[in-house]
Structure formats: C-alpha cells, structure tokens
PDB file of C-alpha atoms in Angstrom:
ATOM      1  CA  UNK A   1      -7.256  -7.932   9.003  1.00  0.00           C
ATOM      2  CA  UNK A   2      -5.670  -4.719   9.635  1.00  0.00           C
ATOM      3  CA  UNK A   3      -2.043  -4.274   9.313  1.00  0.00           C
ATOM      4  CA  UNK A   4      -0.896  -2.569  13.042  1.00  0.00           C
ATOM      5  CA  UNK A   5       1.877   0.064  11.985  1.00  0.00           C
ATOM      6  CA  UNK A   6       2.641   2.705  13.844  1.00  0.00           C
ATOM      7  CA  UNK A   7       1.473   6.065  12.135  1.00  0.00           C
ATOM      8  CA  UNK A   8       3.550   9.187  11.207  1.00  0.00           C
ATOM      9  CA  UNK A   9       1.504  10.942   8.975  1.00  0.00           C
ATOM     10  CA  UNK A  10      -2.015   9.913   7.332  1.00  0.00           C
ATOM     11  CA  UNK A  11      -1.584  12.298   4.667  1.00  0.00           C
ATOM     12  CA  UNK A  12      -1.963  10.676   1.213  1.00  0.00           C
ATOM     13  CA  UNK A  13      -3.910   7.208   2.864  1.00  0.00           C
ATOM     14  CA  UNK A  14      -6.624   7.726   0.716  1.00  0.00           C
ATOM     15  CA  UNK A  15      -4.862   8.278  -2.417  1.00  0.00           C
ATOM     16  CA  UNK A  16      -2.479   5.563  -1.943  1.00  0.00           C
ATOM     17  CA  UNK A  17      -4.949   3.161  -1.164  1.00  0.00           C
ATOM     18  CA  UNK A  18      -7.152   3.687  -4.539  1.00  0.00           C
ATOM     19  CA  UNK A  19      -3.863   3.840  -6.476  1.00  0.00           C
ATOM     20  CA  UNK A  20      -2.887   0.405  -5.066  1.00  0.00           C
ATOM     21  CA  UNK A  21      -6.467  -0.759  -5.318  1.00  0.00           C
ATOM     22  CA  UNK A  22      -7.289   0.156  -8.927  1.00  0.00           C
ATOM     23  CA  UNK A  23      -3.958  -1.117 -10.326  1.00  0.00           C
ATOM     24  CA  UNK A  24      -4.436  -4.231  -8.673  1.00  0.00           C
ATOM     25  CA  UNK A  25      -7.904  -4.764  -9.737  1.00  0.00           C
ATOM     26  CA  UNK A  26      -6.723  -3.640 -13.276  1.00  0.00           C
ATOM     27  CA  UNK A  27      -3.987  -6.429 -13.545  1.00  0.00           C
ATOM     28  CA  UNK A  28      -5.884  -9.258 -11.636  1.00  0.00           C
ATOM     29  CA  UNK A  29      -9.309  -8.324 -11.655  1.00  0.00           C
ATOM     30  CA  UNK A  30      -9.698 -10.027  -8.208  1.00  0.00           C
ATOM     31  CA  UNK A  31     -11.272  -7.041  -5.526  1.00  0.00           C
ATOM     32  CA  UNK A  32     -10.442  -8.729  -2.677  1.00  0.00           C
ATOM     33  CA  UNK A  33      -6.272  -9.060  -3.867  1.00  0.00           C
ATOM     34  CA  UNK A  34      -7.087  -5.235  -4.903  1.00  0.00           C
ATOM     35  CA  UNK A  35      -8.464  -4.420  -1.498  1.00  0.00           C
ATOM     36  CA  UNK A  36      -5.271  -5.890   0.104  1.00  0.00           C
ATOM     37  CA  UNK A  37      -3.024  -4.373  -2.130  1.00  0.00           C
ATOM     38  CA  UNK A  38      -4.827  -1.254  -1.547  1.00  0.00           C
ATOM     39  CA  UNK A  39      -4.058  -1.404   2.127  1.00  0.00           C
ATOM     40  CA  UNK A  40      -0.743  -2.439   1.909  1.00  0.00           C
ATOM     41  CA  UNK A  41       0.307   1.026  -0.416  1.00  0.00           C
ATOM     42  CA  UNK A  42      -1.548   3.226   2.309  1.00  0.00           C
ATOM     43  CA  UNK A  43       0.309   1.255   5.136  1.00  0.00           C
ATOM     44  CA  UNK A  44       3.584   2.321   3.577  1.00  0.00           C
ATOM     45  CA  UNK A  45       2.577   5.862   3.409  1.00  0.00           C
ATOM     46  CA  UNK A  46       1.375   6.351   6.640  1.00  0.00           C
ATOM     47  CA  UNK A  47       4.743   5.523   7.709  1.00  0.00           C
ATOM     48  CA  UNK A  48       6.394   8.225   5.734  1.00  0.00           C
ATOM     49  CA  UNK A  49       7.346  11.491   7.175  1.00  0.00           C
ATOM     50  CA  UNK A  50       7.497  12.512   3.273  1.00  0.00           C
ATOM     51  CA  UNK A  51       4.603  13.857   1.800  1.00  0.00           C
ATOM     52  CA  UNK A  52       5.246  12.247  -1.472  1.00  0.00           C
ATOM     53  CA  UNK A  53       7.558   9.241  -0.436  1.00  0.00           C
ATOM     54  CA  UNK A  54       9.216   7.852  -3.791  1.00  0.00           C
ATOM     55  CA  UNK A  55       7.121   4.409  -4.431  1.00  0.00           C
ATOM     56  CA  UNK A  56       5.332   2.484  -6.781  1.00  0.00           C
ATOM     57  CA  UNK A  57       2.486   0.056  -6.350  1.00  0.00           C
ATOM     58  CA  UNK A  58       5.089  -2.767  -7.568  1.00  0.00           C
ATOM     59  CA  UNK A  59       7.633  -2.031  -4.901  1.00  0.00           C
ATOM     60  CA  UNK A  60       4.715  -1.854  -2.115  1.00  0.00           C
ATOM     61  CA  UNK A  61       3.282  -5.002  -3.212  1.00  0.00           C
ATOM     62  CA  UNK A  62       6.333  -7.062  -3.019  1.00  0.00           C
ATOM     63  CA  UNK A  63       7.448  -5.663   0.293  1.00  0.00           C
ATOM     64  CA  UNK A  64       4.075  -5.626   2.176  1.00  0.00           C
ATOM     65  CA  UNK A  65       2.908  -8.744   0.763  1.00  0.00           C
ATOM     66  CA  UNK A  66       6.284 -10.595   2.172  1.00  0.00           C
ATOM     67  CA  UNK A  67       5.476  -8.941   5.748  1.00  0.00           C
ATOM     68  CA  UNK A  68       1.771  -8.832   5.874  1.00  0.00           C
ATOM     69  CA  UNK A  69      -0.290 -10.754   3.293  1.00  0.00           C
TER      70      UNK A  69
END
C-alpha cells in the first residue's frame, strides 16, 4: 500500500528510491522488501525542504518501518 504523506518537494524521490531499493536488495536479496525500503526512503525525502537531507538508509528503514511497514 502507498504511504500517505504531505509532499513538500519531490526533488530526489527517484534517486532516493533507487538508493534504498538497491541497498536493501544487496543486503537481503528480497525484491519485495527492497521495494518497501525504497518507497520508505523516497517518502522521507519528499517530506523535506532540504535538497539533500542528511539521511542514511538504515535510519530511514528503522523510522519508516515502525510507522508504515
């Protein structure tokens, strides 16, 4: 299911999705889990006014997993 959030700026959403997806895929080998992590990573970026929010995939995975996954 989609994560419902207030979009502030979509800049970087695709790049952050790709980073989260690939990092998770390499770590877990599970493409479904990787897609969830990619979506969670992108969801964090689109809610920020910063063009380069200081995030790591591990931080996003933990934060969004507790909220949505």
